[in-house]
CSV table of C-alpha atoms in Angstrom, one decimal:
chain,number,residue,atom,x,y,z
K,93,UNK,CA,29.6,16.3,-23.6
K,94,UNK,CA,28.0,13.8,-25.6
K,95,UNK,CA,24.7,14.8,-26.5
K,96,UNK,CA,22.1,12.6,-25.1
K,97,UNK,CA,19.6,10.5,-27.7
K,98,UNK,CA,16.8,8.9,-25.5
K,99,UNK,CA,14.4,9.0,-23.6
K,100,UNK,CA,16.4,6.4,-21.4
K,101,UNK,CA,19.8,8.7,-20.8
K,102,UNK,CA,17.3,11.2,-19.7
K,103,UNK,CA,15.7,9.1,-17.4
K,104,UNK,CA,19.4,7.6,-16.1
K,105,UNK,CA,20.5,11.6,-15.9
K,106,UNK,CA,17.9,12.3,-13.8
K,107,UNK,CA,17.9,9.3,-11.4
K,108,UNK,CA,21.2,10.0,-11.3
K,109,UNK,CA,20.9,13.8,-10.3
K,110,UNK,CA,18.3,12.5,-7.7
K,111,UNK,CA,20.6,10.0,-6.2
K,112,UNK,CA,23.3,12.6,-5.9
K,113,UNK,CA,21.2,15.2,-4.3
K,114,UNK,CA,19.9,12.6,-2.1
K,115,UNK,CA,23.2,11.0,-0.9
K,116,UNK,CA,24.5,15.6,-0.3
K,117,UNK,CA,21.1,15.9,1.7
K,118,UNK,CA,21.4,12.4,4.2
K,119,UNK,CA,25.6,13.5,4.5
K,120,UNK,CA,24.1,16.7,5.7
K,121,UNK,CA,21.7,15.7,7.7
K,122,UNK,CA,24.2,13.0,9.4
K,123,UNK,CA,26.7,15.9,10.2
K,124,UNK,CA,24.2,17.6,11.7
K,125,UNK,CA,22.8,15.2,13.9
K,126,UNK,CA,26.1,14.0,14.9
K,127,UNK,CA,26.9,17.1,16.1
K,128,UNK,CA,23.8,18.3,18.0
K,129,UNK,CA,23.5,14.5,19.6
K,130,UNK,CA,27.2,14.0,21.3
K,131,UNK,CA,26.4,18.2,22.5
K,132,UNK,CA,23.2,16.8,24.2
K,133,UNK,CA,24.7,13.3,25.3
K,134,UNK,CA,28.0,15.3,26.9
K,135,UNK,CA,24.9,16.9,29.1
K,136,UNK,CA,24.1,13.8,30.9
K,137,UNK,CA,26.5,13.4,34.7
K,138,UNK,CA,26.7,9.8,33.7
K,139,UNK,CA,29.9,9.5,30.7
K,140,UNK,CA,28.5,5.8,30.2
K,141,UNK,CA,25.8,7.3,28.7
K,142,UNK,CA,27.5,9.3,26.1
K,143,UNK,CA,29.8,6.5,25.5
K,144,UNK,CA,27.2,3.8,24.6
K,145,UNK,CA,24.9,5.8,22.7
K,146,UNK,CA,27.9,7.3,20.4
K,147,UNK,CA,29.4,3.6,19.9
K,148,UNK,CA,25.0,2.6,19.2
K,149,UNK,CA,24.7,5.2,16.5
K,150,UNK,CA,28.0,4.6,14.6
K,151,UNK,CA,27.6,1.0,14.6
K,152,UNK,CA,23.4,1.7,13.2
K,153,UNK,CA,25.4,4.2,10.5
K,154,UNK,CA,27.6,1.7,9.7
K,155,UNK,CA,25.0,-0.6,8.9
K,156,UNK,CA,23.1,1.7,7.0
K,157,UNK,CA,25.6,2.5,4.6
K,158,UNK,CA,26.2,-1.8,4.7
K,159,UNK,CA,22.9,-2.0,3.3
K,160,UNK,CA,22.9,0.5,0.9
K,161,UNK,CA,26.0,0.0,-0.8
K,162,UNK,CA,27.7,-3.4,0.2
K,163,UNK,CA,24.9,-5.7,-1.5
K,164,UNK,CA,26.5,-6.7,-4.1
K,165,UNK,CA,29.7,-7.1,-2.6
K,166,UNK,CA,28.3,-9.2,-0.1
K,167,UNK,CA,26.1,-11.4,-2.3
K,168,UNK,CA,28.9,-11.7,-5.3
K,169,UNK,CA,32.3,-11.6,-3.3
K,170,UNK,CA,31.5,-12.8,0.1
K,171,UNK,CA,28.6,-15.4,-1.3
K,172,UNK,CA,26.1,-15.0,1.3
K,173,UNK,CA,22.8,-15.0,-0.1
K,174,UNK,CA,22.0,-11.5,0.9
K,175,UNK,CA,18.9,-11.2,-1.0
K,176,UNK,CA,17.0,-13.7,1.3
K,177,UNK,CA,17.0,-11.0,3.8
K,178,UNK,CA,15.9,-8.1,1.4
K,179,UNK,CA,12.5,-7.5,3.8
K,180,UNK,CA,14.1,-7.2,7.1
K,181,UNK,CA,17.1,-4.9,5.3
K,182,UNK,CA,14.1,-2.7,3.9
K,183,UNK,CA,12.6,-2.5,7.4
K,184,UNK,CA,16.1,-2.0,9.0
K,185,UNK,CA,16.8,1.0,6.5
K,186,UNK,CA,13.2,2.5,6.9
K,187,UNK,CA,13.5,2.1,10.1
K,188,UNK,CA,16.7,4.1,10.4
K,189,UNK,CA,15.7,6.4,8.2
K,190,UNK,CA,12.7,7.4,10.1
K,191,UNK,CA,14.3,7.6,13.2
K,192,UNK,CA,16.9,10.4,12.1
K,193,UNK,CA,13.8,12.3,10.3
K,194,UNK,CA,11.9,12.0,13.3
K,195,UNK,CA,15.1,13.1,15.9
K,196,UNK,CA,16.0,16.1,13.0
K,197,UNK,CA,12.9,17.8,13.5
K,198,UNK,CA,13.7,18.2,17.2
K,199,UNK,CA,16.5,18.9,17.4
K,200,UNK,CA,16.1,21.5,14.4
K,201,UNK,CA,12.7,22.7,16.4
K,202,UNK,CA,14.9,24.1,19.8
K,203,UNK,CA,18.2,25.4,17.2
K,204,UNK,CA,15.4,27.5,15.1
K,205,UNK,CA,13.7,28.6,18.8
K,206,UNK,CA,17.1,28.9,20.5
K,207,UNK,CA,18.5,31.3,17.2
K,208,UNK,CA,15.3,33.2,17.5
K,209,UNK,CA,15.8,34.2,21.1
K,210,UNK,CA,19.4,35.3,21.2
K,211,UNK,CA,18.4,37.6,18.1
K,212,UNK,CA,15.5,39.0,20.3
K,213,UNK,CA,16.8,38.7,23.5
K,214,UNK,CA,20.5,38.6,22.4
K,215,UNK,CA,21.3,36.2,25.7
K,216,UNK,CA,22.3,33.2,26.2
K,217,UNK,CA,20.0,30.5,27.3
K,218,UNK,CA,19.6,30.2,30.7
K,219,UNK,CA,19.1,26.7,33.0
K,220,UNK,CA,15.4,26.9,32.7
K,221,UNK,CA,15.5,27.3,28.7
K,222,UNK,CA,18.7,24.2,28.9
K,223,UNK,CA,16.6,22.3,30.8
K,224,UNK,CA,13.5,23.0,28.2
K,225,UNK,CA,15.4,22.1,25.5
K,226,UNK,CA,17.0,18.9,27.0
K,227,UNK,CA,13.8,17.7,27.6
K,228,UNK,CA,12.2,18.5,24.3
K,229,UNK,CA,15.3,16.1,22.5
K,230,UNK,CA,14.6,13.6,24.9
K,231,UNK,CA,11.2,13.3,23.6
K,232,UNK,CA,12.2,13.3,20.3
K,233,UNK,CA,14.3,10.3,21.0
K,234,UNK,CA,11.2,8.5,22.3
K,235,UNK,CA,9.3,9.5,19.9
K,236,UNK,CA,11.3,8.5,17.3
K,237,UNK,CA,11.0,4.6,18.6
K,238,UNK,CA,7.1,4.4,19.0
K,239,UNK,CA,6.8,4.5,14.6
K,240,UNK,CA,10.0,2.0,14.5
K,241,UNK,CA,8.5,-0.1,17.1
K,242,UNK,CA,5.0,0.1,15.0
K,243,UNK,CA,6.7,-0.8,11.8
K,244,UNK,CA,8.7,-3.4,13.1
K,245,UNK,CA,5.0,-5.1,14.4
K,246,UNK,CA,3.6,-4.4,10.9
K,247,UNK,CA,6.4,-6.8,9.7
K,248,UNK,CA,6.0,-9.7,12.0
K,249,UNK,CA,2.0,-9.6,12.6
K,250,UNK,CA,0.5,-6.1,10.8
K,251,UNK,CA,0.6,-7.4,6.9
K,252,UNK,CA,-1.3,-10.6,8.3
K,253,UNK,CA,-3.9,-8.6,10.6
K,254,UNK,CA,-6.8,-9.4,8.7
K,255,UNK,CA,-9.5,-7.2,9.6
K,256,UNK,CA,-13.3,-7.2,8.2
K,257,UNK,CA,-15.1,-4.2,7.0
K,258,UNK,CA,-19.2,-4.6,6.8
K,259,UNK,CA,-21.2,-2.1,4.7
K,260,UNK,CA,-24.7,-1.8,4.1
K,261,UNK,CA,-25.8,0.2,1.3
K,262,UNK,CA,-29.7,1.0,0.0
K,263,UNK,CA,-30.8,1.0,-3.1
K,264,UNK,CA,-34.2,2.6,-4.5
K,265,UNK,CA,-33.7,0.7,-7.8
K,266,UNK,CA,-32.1,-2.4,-6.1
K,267,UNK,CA,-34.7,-5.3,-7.3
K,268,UNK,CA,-36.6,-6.8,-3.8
K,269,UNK,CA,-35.3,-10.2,-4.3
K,270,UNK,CA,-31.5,-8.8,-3.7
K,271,UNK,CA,-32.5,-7.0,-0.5
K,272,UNK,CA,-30.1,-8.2,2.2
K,273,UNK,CA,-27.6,-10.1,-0.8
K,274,UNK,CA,-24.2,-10.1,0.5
K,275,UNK,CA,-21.9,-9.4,-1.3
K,276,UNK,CA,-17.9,-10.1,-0.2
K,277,UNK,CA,-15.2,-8.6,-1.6
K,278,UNK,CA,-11.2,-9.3,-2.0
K,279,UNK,CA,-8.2,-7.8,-3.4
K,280,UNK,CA,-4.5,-7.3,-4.2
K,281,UNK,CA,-3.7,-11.0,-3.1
K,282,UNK,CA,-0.3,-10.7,-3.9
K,283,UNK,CA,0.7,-14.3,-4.0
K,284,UNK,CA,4.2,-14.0,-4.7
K,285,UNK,CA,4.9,-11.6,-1.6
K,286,UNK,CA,3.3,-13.8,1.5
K,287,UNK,CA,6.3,-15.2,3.6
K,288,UNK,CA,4.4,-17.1,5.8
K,289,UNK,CA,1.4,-19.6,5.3
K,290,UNK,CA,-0.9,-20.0,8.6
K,291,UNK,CA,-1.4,-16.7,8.6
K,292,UNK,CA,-3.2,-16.4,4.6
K,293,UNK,CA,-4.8,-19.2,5.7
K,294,UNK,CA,-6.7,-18.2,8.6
K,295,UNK,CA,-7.3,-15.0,6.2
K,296,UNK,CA,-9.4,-16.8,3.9
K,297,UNK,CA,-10.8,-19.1,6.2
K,298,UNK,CA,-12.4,-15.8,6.9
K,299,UNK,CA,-13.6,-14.8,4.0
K,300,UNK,CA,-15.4,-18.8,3.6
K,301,UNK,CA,-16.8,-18.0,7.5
K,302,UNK,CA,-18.9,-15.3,6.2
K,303,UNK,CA,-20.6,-17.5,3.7
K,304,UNK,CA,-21.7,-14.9,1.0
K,305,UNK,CA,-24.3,-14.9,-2.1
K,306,UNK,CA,-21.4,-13.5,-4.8
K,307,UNK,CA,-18.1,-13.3,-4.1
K,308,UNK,CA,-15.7,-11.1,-6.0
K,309,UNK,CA,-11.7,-10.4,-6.3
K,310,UNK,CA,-10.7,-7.1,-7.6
K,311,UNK,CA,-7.4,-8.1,-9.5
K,312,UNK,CA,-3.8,-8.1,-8.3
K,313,UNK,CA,-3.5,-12.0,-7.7
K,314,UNK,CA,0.1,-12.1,-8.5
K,315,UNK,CA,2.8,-9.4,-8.4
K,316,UNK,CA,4.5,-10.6,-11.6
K,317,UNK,CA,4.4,-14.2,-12.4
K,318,UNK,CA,1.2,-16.3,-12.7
K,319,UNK,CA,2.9,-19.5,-11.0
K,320,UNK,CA,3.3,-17.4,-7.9
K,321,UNK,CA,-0.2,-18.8,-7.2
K,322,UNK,CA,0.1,-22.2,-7.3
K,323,UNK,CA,1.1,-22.9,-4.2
K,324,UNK,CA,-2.7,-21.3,-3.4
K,325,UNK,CA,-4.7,-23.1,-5.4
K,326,UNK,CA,-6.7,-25.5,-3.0
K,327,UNK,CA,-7.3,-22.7,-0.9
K,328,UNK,CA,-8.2,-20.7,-3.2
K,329,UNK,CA,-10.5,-23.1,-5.1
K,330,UNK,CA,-12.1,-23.9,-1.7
K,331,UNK,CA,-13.6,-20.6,-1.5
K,332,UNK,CA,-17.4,-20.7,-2.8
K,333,UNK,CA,-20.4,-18.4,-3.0
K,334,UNK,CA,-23.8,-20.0,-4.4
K,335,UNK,CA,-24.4,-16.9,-6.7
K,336,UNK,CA,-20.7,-17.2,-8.2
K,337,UNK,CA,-17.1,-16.5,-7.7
K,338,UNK,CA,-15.6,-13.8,-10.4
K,339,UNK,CA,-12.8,-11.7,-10.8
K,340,UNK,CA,-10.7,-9.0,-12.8
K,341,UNK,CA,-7.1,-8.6,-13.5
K,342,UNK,CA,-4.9,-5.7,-12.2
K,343,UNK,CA,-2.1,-3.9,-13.1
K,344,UNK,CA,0.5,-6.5,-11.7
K,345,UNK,CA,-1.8,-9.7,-13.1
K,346,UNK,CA,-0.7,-8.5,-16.9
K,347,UNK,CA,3.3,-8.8,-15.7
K,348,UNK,CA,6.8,-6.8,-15.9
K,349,UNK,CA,6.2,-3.1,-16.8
K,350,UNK,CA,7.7,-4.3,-20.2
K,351,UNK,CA,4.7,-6.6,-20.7
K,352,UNK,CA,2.0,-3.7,-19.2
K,353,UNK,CA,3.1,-1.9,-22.0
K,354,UNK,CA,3.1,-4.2,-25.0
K,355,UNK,CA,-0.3,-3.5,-27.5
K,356,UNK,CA,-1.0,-7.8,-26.8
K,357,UNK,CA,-1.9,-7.8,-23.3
K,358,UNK,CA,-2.6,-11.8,-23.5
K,359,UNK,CA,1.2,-12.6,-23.1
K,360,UNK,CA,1.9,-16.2,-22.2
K,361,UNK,CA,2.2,-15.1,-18.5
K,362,UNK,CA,-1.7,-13.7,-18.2
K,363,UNK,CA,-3.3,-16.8,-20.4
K,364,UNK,CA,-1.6,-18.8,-17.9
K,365,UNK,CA,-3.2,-16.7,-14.8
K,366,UNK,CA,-6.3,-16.8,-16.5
K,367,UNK,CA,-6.2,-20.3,-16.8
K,368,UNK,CA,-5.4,-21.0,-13.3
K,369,UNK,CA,-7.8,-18.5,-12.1
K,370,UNK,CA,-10.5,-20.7,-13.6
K,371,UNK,CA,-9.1,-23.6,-12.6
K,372,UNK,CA,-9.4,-22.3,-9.0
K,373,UNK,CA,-13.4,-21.9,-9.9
K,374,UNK,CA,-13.4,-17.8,-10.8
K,375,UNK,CA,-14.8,-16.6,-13.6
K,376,UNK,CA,-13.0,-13.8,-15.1
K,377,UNK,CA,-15.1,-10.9,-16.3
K,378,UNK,CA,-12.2,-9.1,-18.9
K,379,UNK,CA,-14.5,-6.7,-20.4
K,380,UNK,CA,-17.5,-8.5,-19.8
K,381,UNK,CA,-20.6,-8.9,-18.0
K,382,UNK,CA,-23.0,-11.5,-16.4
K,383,UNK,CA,-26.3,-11.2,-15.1
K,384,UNK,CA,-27.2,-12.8,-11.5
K,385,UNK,CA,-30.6,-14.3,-11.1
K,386,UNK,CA,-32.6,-14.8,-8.1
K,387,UNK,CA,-36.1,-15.1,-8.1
K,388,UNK,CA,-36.7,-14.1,-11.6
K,389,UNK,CA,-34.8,-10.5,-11.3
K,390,UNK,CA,-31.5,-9.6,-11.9
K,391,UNK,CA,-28.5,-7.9,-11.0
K,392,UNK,CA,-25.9,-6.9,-13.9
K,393,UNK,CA,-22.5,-8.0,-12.8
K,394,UNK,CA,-19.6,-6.3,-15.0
K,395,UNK,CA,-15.5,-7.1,-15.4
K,396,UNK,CA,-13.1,-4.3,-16.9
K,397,UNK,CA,-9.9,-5.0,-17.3
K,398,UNK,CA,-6.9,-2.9,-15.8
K,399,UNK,CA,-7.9,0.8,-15.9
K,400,UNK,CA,-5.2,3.0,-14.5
K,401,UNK,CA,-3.2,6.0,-15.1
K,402,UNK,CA,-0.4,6.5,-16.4
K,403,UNK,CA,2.2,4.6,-16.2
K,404,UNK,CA,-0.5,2.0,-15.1
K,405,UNK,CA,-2.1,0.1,-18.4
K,406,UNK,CA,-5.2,1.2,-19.9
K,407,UNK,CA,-7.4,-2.0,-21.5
K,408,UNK,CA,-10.7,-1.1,-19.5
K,409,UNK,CA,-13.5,-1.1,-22.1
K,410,UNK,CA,-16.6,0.2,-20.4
K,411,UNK,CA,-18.4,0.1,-23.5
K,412,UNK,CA,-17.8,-3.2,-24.6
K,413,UNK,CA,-18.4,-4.3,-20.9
K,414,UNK,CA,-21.7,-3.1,-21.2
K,415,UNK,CA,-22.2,-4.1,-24.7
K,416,UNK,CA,-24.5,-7.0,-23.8
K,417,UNK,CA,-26.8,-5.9,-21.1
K,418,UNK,CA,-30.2,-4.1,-21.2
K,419,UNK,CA,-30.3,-0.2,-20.6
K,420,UNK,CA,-31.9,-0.6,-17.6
K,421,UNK,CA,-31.1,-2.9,-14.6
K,422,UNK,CA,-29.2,-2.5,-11.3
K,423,UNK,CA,-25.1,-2.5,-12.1
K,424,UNK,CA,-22.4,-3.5,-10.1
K,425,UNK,CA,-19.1,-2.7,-11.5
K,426,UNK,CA,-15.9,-4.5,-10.6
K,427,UNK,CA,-12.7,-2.2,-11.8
K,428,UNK,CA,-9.1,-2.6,-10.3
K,429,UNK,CA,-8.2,0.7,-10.2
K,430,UNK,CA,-10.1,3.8,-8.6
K,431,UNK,CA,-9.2,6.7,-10.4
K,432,UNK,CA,-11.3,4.8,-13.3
K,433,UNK,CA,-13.7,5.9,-11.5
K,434,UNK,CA,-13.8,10.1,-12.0
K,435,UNK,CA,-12.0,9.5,-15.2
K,436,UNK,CA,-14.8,7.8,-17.1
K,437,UNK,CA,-17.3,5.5,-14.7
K,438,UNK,CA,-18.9,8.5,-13.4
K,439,UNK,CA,-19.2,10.4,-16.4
K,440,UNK,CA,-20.7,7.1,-18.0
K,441,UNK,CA,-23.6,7.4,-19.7
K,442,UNK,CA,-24.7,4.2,-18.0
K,443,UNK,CA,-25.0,4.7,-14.2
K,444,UNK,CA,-23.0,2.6,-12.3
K,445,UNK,CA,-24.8,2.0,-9.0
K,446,UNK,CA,-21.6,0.3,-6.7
K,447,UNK,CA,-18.1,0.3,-8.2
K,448,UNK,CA,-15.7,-2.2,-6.2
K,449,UNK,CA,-12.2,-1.6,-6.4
K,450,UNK,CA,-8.4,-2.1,-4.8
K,451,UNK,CA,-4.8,-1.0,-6.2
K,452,UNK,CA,-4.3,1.5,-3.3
K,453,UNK,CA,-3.6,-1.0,-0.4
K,454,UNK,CA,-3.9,2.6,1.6
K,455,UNK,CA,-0.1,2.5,1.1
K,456,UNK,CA,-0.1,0.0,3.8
K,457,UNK,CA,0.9,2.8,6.2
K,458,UNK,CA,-1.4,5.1,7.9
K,459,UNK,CA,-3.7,5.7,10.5
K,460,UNK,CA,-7.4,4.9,10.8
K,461,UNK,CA,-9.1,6.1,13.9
K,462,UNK,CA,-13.2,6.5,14.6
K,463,UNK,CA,-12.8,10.3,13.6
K,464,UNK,CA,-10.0,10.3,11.0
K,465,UNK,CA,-8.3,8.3,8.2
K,466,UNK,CA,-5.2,9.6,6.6
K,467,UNK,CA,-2.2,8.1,4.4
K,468,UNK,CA,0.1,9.0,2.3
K,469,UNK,CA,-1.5,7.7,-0.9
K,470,UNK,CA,-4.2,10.1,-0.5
K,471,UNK,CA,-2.4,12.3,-2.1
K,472,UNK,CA,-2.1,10.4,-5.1
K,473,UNK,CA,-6.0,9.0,-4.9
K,474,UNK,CA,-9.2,10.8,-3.8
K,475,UNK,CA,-11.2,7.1,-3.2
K,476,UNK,CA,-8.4,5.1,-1.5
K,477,UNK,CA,-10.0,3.4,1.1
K,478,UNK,CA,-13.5,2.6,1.6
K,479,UNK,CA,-16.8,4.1,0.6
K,480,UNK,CA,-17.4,7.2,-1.2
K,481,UNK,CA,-20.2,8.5,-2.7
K,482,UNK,CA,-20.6,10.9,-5.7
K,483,UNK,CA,-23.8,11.6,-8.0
K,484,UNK,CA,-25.5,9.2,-6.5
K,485,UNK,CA,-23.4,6.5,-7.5
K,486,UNK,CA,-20.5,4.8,-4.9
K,487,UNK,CA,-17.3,3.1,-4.8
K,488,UNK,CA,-15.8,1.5,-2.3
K,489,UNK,CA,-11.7,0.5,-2.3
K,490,UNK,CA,-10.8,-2.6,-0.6
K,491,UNK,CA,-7.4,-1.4,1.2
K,492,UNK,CA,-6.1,-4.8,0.3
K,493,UNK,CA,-5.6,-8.8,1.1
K,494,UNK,CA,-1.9,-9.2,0.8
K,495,UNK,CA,1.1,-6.7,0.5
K,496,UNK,CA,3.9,-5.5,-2.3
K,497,UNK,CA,6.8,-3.5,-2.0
K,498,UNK,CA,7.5,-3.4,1.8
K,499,UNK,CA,6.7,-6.1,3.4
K,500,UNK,CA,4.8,-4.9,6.7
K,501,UNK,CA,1.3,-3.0,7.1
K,502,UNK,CA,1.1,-0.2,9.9
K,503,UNK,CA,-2.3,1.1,10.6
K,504,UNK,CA,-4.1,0.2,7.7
K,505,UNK,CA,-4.5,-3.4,8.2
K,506,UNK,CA,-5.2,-6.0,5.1
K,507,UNK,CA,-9.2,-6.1,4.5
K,508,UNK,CA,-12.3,-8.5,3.9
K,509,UNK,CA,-15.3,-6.5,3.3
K,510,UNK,CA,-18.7,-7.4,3.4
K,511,UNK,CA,-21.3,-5.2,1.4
K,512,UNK,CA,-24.9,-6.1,2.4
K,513,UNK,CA,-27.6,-4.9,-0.5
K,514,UNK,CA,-30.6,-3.0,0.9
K,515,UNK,CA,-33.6,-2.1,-0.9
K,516,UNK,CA,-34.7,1.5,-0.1
């Protein structure tokens, strides 16, 4: 075997292992369900039924293996443009894939509690415990269509359910002449993923509506290129705020993962964003500050660039942020990313009174109710959407303007939020 030289074969090797294991796993898990399915159809007096579901699900796994594997064939042999459709294949696929999850851990709920009782009981089940357990499958097959049906609604009218978030946060050392500044906040705009124009529109008609002091985007215009925005750029420059209109790069505003990494950061595709940025009336804070005036006091505004970690880039300077204001003041910190945050705002030795940030979009998929919030990014962020609080200092984590990635929203719904300043 030829020995393997870089960092790149190992990376292919294990993708490659992955993909393998994957494809043994889903083969399994598609025997399985096969299997356990056409024993619970045969159960219904009506054949018709067996008949049409059977036909349903082989035509759904032919599709599924369509998608996965027949791209290329289809876009390069055939010639249909294929790659027009990419969003509704993702949705189709995780839609399917879902489903199957969702139906497995049925069906493998009453074969675990059937196996149980025969070893126990060493009986077979009776009509009572059949009739249980047909019951509990057909609840897994309705269950399994209320997600699908939610993510389907995320596609068509979820990424695009703009919904504002109002805070209001005191201050002891909050100067009197900024009690009851509002302050709005953005984020992750996403140009290059929006599919549909009315829709952004009447989002940042919004965000005008609410007619704040300072309003600030938290980076992510773009997902790659900087002329995704162009087609935004009245709307965009519409939006005002008599105190200013400022913003920070994020991790998709410096370009390709190839360019995130390069030491020179100022590519030609960022100068160009930055330029069109202040074109559209932002001022860019890239390691920088400004102080806001009113009524002869101050509030220190400050910019970092891209903070992240790993593989995320790393060109926040907090010191050279700061570098130009006084040691005392109240500071409000704008910063992409929110694990910045523990990493090195918080342990600071300038206290940052209100970090704003984004990055997370709550993974787009979640739930939000009056007495919980829970997604899967979590897992991955401690601050990933909304307010937190920690030594007396906060950050709050816009879940997000646009969308990237899969193109749908389910649960946690794109965000405006509105942070009213309150002297204690």
């Amino acid at each position: 075997m030829k020995k393997l030289s870089t960092l790149t074969d190992l990376a292919v090797l294990r993708i490659s292992i992955g993909v393998l294991i994957f494809l043994a796993l889903w083969i399994a898990l598609e025997i399985y369900l096969g299997r356990r399915l056409k024993k619970h159809l045969k159960s219904y007096d009506n054949p018709n039924v067996y008949l049409v579901f059977i036909w349903v699900y082989r035509l759904i796994n032919i599709g599924f293996w369509i998608m996965v594997f027949g791209r290329q064939f289809i876009r390069n042999v055939i010639g249909f443009p294929i790659y027009a459709y990419t969003p509704i294949i993702n949705i189709s696929m995780m839609s399917i894939v879902m489903t199957k999850f969702i139906l497995f851990l049925f069906i493998a709920a009453t074969d675990i509690r059937q196996w149980i009782r025969k070893k126990r009981q060493k009986v077979e089940e009776s009509p009572t415990q059949l009739s249980r357990r047909k019951f509990i499958i057909n609840s897994g097959l309705v269950t399994a269509a209320l997600p699908v049906m939610g993510m389907w609604y995320g596609f068509f009218r979820g990424k695009y359910a703009f919904q504002l978030h109002e805070v209001e946060l005191a201050f002891k050392d909050l100067p009197e002449a900024f009690d009851g500044f509002k302050v709005v906040q953005f984020s992750d705009f996403h140009a290059g993923s929006f599919d549909q124009t009315e829709p952004v529109l009447e989002g940042l008609k919004m965000i005008s509506n609410l007619k704040p002091d300072l309003l600030l985007f938290t980076g992510d215009m773009v997902n790659y290129q900087a002329e995704e925005v162009e087609p935004w750029h009245q709307p965009l420059q519409e939006l005002t705020a008599p105190f200013g209109k400022f913003s920070v790069l994020g991790n998709h505003d410096y370009g390709s993962r190839r360019r995130r990494a390069a030491k020179n950061n100022r590519n030609d595709n960022v100068v160009e964003l930055m330029k069109l940025q202040q074109k559209m009336g932002f001022d860019l804070l890239l390691n920088d500050s400004t102080r806001i005036e009113k009524d002869g006091q101050f509030l220190n505004l400050i910019g970092v660039e891209n903070w992240g970690k790993p593989p995320f880039p790393q060109f926040g300077d907090l010191e050279q942020a700061f570098s130009k204001l006084p040691e005392d003041g109240f500071n409000l910190l704008m910063s992409h990313d929110p694990s910045h945050w523990e990493a090195q705002i918080l342990p600071f030795d300038r206290k940052v009174h209100l970090t704003l940030s984004g990055h997370t979009h709550g993974a787009q998929l979640g739930v939000e109710l009056p007495w919980m919030k829970a997604s899967p990014v979590q897992f991955i962020y401690p601050q990933w959407a909304g307010l937190y609080e920690k030594e007396d200092q906060y950050i709050y984590v816009n879940r997000g303007f646009g969308f990237i990635g899969i193109s749908l929203r389910m649960g946690i719904w794109p965000e405006i939020t509105q942070i009213t300043l309150r002297k204690a």
